[in-house]
XYZ file of C-alpha atoms in Angstrom:
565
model
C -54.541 -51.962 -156.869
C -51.679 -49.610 -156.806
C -48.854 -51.107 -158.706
C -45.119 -50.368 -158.822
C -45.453 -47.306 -161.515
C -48.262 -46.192 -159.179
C -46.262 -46.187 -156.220
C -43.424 -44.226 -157.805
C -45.503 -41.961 -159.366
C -47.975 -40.980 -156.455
C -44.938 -39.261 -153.983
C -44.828 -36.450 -157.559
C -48.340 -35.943 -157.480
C -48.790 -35.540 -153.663
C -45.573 -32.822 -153.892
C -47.465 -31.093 -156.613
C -50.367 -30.561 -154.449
C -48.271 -29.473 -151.605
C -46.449 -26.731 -153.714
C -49.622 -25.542 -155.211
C -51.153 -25.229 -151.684
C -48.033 -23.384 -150.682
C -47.468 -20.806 -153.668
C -51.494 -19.837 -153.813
C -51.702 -17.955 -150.982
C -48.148 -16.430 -151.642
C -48.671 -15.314 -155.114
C -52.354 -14.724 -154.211
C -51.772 -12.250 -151.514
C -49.278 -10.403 -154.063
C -51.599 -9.963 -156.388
C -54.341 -8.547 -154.004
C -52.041 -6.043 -153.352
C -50.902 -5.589 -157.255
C -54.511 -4.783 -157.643
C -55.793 -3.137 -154.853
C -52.958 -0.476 -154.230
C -53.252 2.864 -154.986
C -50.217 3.458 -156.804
C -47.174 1.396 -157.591
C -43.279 2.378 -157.919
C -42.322 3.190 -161.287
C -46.040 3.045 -162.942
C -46.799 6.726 -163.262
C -43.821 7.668 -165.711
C -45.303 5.202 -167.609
C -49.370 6.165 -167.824
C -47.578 9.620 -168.483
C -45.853 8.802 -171.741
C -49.090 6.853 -172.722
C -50.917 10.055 -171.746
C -53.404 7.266 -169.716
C -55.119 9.354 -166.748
C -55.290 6.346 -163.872
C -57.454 7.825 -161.654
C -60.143 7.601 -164.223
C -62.274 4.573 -164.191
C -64.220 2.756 -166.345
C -67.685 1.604 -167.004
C -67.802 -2.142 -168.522
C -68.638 -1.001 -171.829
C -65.712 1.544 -171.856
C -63.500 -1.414 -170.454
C -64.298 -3.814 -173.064
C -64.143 -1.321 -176.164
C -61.038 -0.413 -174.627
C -59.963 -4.261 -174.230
C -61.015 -5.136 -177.552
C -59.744 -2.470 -179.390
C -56.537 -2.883 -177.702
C -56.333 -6.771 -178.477
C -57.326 -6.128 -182.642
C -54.818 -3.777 -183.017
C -52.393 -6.520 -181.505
C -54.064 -8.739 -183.928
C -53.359 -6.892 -187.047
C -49.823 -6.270 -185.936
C -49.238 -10.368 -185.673
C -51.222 -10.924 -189.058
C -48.118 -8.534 -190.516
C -45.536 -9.812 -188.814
C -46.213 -13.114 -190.123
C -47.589 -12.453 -193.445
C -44.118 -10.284 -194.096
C -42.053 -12.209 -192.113
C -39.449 -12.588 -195.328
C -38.941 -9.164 -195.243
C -37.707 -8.932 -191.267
C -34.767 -9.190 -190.133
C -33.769 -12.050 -187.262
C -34.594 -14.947 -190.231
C -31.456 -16.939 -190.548
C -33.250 -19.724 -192.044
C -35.336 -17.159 -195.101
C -38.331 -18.641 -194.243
C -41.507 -17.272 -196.349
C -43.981 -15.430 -194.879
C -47.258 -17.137 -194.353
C -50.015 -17.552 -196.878
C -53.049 -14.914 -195.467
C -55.154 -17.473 -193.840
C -52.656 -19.137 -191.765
C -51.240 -15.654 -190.585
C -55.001 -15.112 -189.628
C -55.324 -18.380 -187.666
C -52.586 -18.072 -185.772
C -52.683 -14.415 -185.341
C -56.356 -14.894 -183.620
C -54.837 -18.167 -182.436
C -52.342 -15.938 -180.239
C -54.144 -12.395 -179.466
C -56.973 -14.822 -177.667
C -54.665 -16.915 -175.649
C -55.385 -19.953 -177.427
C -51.761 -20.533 -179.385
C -53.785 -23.197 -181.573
C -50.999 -23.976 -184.411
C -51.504 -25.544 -187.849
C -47.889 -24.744 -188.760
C -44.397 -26.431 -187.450
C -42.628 -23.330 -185.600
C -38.838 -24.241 -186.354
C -39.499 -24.953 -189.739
C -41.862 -21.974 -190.265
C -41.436 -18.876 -187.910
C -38.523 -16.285 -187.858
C -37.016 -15.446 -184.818
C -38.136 -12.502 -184.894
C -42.135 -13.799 -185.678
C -40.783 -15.784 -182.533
C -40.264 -12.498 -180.361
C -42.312 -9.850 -181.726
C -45.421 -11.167 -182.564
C -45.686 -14.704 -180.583
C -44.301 -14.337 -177.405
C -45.213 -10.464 -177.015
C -48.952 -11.951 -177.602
C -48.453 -14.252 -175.120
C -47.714 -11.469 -172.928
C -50.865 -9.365 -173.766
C -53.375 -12.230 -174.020
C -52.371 -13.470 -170.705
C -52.682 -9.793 -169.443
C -56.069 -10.195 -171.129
C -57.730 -12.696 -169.350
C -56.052 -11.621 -166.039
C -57.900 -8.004 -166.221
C -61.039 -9.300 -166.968
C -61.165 -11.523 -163.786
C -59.921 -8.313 -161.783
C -62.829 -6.757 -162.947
C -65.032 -9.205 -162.032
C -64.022 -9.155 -158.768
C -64.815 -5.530 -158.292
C -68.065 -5.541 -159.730
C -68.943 -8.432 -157.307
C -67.394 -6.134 -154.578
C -68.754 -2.640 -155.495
C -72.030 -1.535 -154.495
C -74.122 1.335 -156.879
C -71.201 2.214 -158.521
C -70.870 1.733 -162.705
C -67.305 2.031 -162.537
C -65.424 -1.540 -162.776
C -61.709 -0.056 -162.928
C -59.445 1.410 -165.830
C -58.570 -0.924 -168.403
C -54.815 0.477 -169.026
C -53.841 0.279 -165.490
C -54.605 -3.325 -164.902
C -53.228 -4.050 -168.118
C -49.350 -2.422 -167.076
C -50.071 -4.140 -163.871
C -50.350 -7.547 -165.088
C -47.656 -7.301 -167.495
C -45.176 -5.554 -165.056
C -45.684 -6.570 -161.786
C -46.846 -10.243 -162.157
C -45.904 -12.021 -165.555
C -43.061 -10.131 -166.004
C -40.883 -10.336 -162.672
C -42.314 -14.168 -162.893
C -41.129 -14.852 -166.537
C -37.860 -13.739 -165.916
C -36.858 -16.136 -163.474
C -39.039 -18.881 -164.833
C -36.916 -18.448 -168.086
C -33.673 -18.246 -165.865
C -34.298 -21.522 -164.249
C -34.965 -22.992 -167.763
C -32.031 -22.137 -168.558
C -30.106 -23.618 -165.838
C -32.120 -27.060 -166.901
C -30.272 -26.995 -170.760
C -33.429 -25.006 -172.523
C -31.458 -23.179 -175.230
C -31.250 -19.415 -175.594
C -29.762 -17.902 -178.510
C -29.597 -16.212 -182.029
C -27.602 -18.618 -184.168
C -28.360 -20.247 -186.983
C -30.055 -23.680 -187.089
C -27.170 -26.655 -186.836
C -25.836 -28.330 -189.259
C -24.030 -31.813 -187.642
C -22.805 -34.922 -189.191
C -24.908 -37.822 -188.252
C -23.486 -40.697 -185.744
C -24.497 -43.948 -187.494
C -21.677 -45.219 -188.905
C -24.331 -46.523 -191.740
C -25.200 -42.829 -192.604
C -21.854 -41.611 -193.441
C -21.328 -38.044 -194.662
C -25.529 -37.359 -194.423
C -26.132 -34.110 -192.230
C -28.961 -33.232 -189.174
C -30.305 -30.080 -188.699
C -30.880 -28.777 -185.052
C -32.785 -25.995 -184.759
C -31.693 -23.261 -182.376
C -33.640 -20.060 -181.305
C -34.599 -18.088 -178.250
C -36.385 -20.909 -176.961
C -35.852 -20.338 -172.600
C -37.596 -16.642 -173.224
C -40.894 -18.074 -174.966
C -41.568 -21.167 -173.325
C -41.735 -19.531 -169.611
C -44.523 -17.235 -170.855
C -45.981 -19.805 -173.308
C -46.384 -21.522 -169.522
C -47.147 -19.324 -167.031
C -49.489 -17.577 -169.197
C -51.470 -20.506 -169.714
C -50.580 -19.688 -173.688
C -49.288 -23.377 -175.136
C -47.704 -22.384 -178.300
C -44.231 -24.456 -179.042
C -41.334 -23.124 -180.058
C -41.107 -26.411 -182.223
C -43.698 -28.310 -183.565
C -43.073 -31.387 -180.670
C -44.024 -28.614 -178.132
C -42.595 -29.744 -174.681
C -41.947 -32.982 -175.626
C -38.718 -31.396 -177.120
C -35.879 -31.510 -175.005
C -34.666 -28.247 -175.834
C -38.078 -27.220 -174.539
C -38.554 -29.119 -171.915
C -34.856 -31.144 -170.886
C -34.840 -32.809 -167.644
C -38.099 -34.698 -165.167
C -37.295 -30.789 -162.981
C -37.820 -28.739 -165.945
C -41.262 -31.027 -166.160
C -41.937 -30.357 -162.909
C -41.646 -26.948 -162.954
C -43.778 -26.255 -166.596
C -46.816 -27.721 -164.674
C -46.279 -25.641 -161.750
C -45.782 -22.867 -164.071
C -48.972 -23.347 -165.767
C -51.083 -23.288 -162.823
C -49.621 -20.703 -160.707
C -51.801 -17.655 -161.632
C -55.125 -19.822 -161.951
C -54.856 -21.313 -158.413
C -53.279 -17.926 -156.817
C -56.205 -15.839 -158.313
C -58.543 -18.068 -156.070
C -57.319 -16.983 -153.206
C -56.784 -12.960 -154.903
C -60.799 -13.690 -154.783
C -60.573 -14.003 -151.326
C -58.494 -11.064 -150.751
C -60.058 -8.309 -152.935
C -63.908 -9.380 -151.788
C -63.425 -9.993 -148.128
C -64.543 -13.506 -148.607
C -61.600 -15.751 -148.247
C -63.036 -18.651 -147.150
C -65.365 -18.546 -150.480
C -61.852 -18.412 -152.355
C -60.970 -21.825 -150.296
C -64.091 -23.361 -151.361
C -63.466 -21.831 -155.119
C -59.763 -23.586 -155.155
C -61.303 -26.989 -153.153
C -63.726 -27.342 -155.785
C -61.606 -27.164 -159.152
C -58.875 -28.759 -156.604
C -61.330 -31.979 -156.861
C -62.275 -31.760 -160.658
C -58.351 -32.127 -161.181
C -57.535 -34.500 -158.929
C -60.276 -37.155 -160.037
C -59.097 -35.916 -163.784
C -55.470 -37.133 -163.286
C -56.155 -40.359 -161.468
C -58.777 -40.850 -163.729
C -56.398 -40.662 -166.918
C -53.522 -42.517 -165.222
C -55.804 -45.404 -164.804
C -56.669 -45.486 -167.994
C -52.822 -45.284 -169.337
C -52.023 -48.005 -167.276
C -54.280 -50.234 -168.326
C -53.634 -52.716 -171.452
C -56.819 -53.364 -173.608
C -56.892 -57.255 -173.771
C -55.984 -57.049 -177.721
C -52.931 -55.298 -176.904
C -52.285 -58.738 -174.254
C -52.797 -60.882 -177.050
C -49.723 -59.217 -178.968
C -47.256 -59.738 -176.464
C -47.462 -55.879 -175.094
C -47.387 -55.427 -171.339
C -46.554 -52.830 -168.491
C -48.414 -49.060 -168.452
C -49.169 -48.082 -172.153
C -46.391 -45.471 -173.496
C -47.447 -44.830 -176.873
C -47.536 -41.148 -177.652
C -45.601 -40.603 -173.946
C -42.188 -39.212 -173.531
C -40.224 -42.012 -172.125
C -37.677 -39.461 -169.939
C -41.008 -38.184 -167.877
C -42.783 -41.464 -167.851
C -46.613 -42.525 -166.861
C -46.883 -40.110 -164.067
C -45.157 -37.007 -165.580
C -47.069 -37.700 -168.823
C -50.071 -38.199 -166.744
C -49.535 -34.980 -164.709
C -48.722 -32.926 -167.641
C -51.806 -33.800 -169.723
C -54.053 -33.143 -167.031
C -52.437 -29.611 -166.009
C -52.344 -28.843 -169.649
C -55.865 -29.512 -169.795
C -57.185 -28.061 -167.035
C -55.399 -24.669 -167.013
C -56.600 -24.031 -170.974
C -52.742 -24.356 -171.384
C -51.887 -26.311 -175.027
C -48.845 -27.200 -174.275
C -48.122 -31.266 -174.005
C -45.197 -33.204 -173.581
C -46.850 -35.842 -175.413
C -48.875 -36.811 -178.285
C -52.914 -36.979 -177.079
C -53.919 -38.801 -180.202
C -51.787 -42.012 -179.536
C -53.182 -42.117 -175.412
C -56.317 -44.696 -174.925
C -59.414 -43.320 -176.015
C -60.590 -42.982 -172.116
C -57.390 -40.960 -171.610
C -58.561 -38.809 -174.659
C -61.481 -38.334 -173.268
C -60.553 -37.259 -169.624
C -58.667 -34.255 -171.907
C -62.081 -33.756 -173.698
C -63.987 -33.133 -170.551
C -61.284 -30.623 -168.938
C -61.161 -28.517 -171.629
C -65.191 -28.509 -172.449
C -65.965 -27.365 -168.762
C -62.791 -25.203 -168.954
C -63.151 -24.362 -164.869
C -60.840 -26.907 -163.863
C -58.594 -24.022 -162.414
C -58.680 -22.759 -166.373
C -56.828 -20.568 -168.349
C -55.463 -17.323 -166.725
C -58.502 -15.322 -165.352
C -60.393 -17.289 -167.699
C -61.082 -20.127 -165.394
C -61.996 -18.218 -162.520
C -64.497 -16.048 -164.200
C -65.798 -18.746 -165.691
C -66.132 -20.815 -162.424
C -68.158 -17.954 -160.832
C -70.462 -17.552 -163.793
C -71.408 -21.479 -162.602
C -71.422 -19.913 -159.508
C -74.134 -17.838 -160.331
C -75.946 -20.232 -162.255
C -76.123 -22.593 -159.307
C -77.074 -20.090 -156.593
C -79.581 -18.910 -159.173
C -81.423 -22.988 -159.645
C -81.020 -22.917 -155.592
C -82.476 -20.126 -155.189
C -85.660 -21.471 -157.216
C -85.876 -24.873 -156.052
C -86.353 -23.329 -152.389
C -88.640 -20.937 -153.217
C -86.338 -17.609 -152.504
C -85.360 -14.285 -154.719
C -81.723 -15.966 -156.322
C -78.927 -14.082 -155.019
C -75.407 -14.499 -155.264
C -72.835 -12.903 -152.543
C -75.582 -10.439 -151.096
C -76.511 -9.133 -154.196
C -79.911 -10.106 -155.758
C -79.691 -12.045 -159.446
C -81.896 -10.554 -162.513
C -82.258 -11.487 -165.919
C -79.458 -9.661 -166.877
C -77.279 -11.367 -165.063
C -78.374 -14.528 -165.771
C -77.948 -14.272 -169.348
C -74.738 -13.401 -169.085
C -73.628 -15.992 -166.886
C -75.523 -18.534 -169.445
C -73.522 -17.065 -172.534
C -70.140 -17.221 -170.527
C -70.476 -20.683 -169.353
C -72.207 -22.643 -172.900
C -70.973 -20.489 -175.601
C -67.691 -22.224 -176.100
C -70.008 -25.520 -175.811
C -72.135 -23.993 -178.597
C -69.482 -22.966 -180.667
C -67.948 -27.080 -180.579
C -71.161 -28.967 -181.012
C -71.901 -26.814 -183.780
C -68.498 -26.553 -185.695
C -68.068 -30.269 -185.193
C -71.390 -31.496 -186.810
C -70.118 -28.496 -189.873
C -67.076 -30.374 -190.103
C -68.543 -33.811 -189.695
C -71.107 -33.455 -192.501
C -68.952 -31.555 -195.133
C -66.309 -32.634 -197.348
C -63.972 -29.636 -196.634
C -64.114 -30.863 -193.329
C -63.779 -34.336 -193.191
C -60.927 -34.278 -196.445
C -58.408 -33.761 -193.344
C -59.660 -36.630 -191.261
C -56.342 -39.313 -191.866
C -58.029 -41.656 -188.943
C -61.360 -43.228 -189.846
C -64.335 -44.276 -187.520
C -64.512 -42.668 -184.148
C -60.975 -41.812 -183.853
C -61.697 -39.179 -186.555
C -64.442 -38.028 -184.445
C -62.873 -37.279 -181.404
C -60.114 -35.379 -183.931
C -62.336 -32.916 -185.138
C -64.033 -32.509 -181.786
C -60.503 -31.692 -179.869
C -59.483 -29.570 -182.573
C -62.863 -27.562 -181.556
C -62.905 -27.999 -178.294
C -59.083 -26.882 -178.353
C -59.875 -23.939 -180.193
C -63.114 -23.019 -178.172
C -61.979 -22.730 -175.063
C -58.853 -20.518 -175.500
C -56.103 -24.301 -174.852
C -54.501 -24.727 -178.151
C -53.431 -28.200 -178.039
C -54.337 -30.913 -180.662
C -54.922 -34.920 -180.754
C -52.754 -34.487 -184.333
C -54.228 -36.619 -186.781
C -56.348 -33.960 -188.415
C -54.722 -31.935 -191.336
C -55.760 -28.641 -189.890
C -53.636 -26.287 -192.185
C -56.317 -25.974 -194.684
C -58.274 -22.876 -195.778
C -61.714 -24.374 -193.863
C -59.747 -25.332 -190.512
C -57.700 -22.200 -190.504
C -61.287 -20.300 -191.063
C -63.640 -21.816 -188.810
C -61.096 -22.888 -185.825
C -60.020 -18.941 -186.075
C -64.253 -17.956 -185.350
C -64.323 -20.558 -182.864
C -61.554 -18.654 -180.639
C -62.549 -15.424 -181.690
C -66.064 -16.111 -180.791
C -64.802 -18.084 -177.766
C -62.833 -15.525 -176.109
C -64.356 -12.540 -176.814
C -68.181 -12.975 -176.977
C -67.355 -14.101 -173.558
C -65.331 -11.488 -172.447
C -68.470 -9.213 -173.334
C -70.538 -11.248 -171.187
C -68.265 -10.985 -167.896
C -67.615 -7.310 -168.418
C -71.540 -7.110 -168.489
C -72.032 -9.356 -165.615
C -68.856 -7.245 -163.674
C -70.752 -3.666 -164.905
C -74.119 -5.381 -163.746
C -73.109 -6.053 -159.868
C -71.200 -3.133 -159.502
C -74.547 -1.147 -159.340
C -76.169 -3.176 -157.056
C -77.333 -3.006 -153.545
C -75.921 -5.506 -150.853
C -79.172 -7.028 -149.231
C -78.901 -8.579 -145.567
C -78.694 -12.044 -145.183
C -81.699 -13.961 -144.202
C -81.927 -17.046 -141.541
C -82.627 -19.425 -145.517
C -80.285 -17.789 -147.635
C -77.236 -20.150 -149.152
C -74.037 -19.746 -148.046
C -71.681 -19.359 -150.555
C -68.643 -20.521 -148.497
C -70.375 -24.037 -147.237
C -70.003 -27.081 -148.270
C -73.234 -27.261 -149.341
C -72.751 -25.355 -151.810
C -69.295 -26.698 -152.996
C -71.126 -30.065 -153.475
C -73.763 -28.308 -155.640
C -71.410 -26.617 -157.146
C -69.500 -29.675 -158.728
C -73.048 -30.830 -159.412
C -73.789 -27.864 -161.565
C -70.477 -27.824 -163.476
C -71.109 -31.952 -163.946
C -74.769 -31.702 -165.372
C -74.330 -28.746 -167.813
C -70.963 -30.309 -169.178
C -73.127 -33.793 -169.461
C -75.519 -32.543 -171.156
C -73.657 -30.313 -173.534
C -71.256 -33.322 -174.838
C -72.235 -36.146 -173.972
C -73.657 -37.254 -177.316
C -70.239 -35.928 -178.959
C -68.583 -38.330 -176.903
C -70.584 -41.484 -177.381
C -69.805 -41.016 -180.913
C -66.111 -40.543 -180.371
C -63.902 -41.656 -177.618
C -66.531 -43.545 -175.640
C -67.374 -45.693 -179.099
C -63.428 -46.221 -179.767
C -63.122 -47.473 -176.074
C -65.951 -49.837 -176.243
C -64.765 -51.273 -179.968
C -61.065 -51.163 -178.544
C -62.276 -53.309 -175.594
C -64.196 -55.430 -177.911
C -60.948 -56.506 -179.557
C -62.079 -55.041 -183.051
């Protein structure tokens, strides 16, 4: 039954919905038209200094060389900035610059849109590491992941054409016209909630407690308001301190909670319905939004349950009321609740509380949003990964019934099924292979500071985290060492842009195909039929792909937790 925290927590989680289903269609439509005009005021001055031609379009492969070109050069830039940071200006504090392979972490940590961080950021990055290399990455990698959806979409809407788009142009688009104008007021509301926003030197105060006399706090300062927007709305994660949005200069007041979640799922939900828009098929970009709409609803009530209920040990000890270990008291079970699973499910990072304290069950509802990593996903990430599912299950439909597999009019071949194979299991590939590295070698399991399954679910978050382009950590795990910093920086190399590759070849591979009519058997894409297989597809290939991990981590700690050992 529902209990009091239920019933005062339920009215935030029904309003949520309600402004999600309100500001999809609105941003949505915007970005249709970001996408699909012609021209746009002010753009041309600028492909004219960057001598960029934008009525010349690209193949995939030009796109991608393009796209990953662009994004090492940004890489190198951020290894620099950080590596050299004690030679900048903008460091009031003199930090030292980092040692080479935590520059490299985090620099692939931020140019993939993963903001993964082994390091404490007030008590390790400059200001100006803060501005010119982190939150101008989070800028760009957001971009990033936004293009290569947009192309997507036009290969799935283009017929015998090889030409998906110009890289450049979507690029200024995305930065410009969406995160941009969006960041700016994001940051100004932020503002208006007591984030900070500022130059100065950290704090020095005198402490309170009459008991500690004459001893001294630092508070950090910093241009907090400007990152954490775009850390947000970009799906990024990255904290401007180490406590991430658990800080109150990050994160203040239950509004400014509120309003990071919203912020973190804006452009995944909108570019449903920007689907719709751009392919004529906007009741398909309904049934795209209802189905990850469903995967994060029965996420969140999933994990609240679990929070709020006491393992009969904890009884014994006198503990009672929802379980608040790890949560930020000033948000409480639901915002916690709510924050976790929209962190989660948008490939986000960011938290407002600490995972590895939740109940293992809670931990584990995390695990499985992040593994499938469709759940409304990261920015363009999650919807080109949802219709590479798509694809998969029109392509098993299409065989159990005896048909060609087609998807949208457009008949499926090999091609295209590999590609849609590598988009959807490579991250899964990358974690159940890392993890068993790190499981059976000494570098890896030196870091482990919790033994028995606890430790497991540690390393496999870390690599799940790092996988699937989310960032965030159970803590726990001593990741700042030369093999974490090394393999979790291949995992979200590997795990953005080997699939990148594959969706530009996937986008390049419909654009040159014919439409073909539709036949009195063929599936509807826009049913419910196929929503329901859908979810069914997205279930059993998740299942199968971590299912062991989890009976030897979370699952195991639940069942020994229960057991009262």
């Amino acid at each position: 039954m529902c209990g009091e925290s239920c019933i005062r927590d339920l009215p935030q989680f029904l309003l949520f919905i309600l402004v999600l289903l309100i500001t999809t269609p609105l941003l949505g439509s915007y970005m249709a038209k970001v996408f699909g005009a012609e021209s746009l005021p002010g753009e041309r001055l600028i492909y004219r200094v960057l001598s960029i031609d934008p009525s010349e379009e690209m193949d995939w492969k030009s796109y991608f060389l393009n796209l990953f070109a662009f994004n090492v050069i940004g890489l190198v830039v951020m290894f620099l900035v950080l590596f050299f940071q004690n030679l900048l200006p903008l460091n009031p504090q003199g930090f030292n610059g980092f040692s080479w392979d935590l520059a490299l972490n985090t620099a692939v940590s931020f140019t993939t849109n993963t903001n993964w961080q082994t390091y404490s950021g007030e008590s390790a990055a400059s200001y100006a590491s803060q501005m010119l290399g982190l939150t101008v990455q989070n800028f760009l990698s957001a971009s990033t992941g936004i293009v290569v959806a947009v192309a997507l979409i036009r290969g799935l809407k283009r017929t015998e054409t090889p030409y998906i788009g110009n890289f450049w142009v979507d690029m200024v688009r995305a930065t410009l016209y969406v995160l941009l104008p969006i960041s700016t007021v994001g940051a100004l509301f932020l503002v208006s909630q007591g984030v900070i926003q500022n130059l100065d030197p950290y704090l020095k105060v005198e402490l309170l407690d009459p008991a500690l006399k004459g001893k001294e706090q630092v508070i950090p300062m910093g241009p907090v308001a400007s990152q954490e927007v775009i850390k947000l709305l970009g799906t990024n994660g990255g904290g401007f301190f180490g406590a991430n949005s658990a800080h109150p200069f990050e994160n203040p007041t239950p509004l400014s909670n509120f309003f990071e979640c919203l912020l973190m799922l804006l452009i995944p939900t909108a570019l449903t319905y920007t689907f719709g828009k751009l392919t004529g098929r906007q009741r398909l970009g309904w049934v795209i939004f209802g189905v990850m709409l469903f995967f994060f609803t029965s996420a969140y009530i999933t994990e609240y349950w679990a929070m709020s209920q006491l393992p009969p040990s904890f009884e014994k000890l006198g503990i009672s009321g929802p379980y608040m270990e790890g949560q930020e008291t000033r948000f409480g079970l639901g915002g916690s609740a709510l924050f976790g699973a929209v962190t989660d499910s948008a490939e986000t990072g960011a938290v407002n509380g600490m995972f590895d304290s939740y109940l293992p069950l809670s931990g584990m509802v995390l695990l499985m949003l992040m593994g499938a990593g469709v759940v409304f996903g990261g920015v363009g990430a999650g919807l080109y990964g949802m219709l590479a599912y798509m694809i998969i299950a029109s392509f098993i439909a299409g065989l159990m019934v005896g048909r060609v597999p087609e998807f949208l009019q457009k008949k499926l071949h090999p091609k295209d099924m590999w590609a849609s194979v590598v988009t959807a299991l490579t991250p899964t590939l990358l974690v159940l292979v890392l993890t068993s590295i790190a499981l059976l070698t000494k570098a890896g399991t030196s870091s482990i500071l919790n033994p028995g399954p606890h430790g497991v679910s540690e390393v496999l978050y870390a690599y799940t985290s790092t996988a699937n382009n989310n960032g965030s950590a159970f803590a726990g795990l001593n990741a700042n060492t030369l093999f974490y910093n090394l393999t979790t920086a291949f995992a979200m190399f590997a795990g953005r842009f080997v699939v990148i590759f594959a969706v530009l070849m996937l986008a390049g591979s419909f654009a040159q195909k014919k439409l073909v009519p539709m036949a009195p058997g063929s599936l509807r894409e826009d049913s419910i039929t196929f929503a329901v297989w859908l979810v069914f597809t997205v279930l059993l290939l998740n299942v199968l792909g971590f299912f062991p991990a989890f009976s030897m981590g979370p699952a195991l700690e639940h069942f020994l937790l229960y057991g009262g050992r």
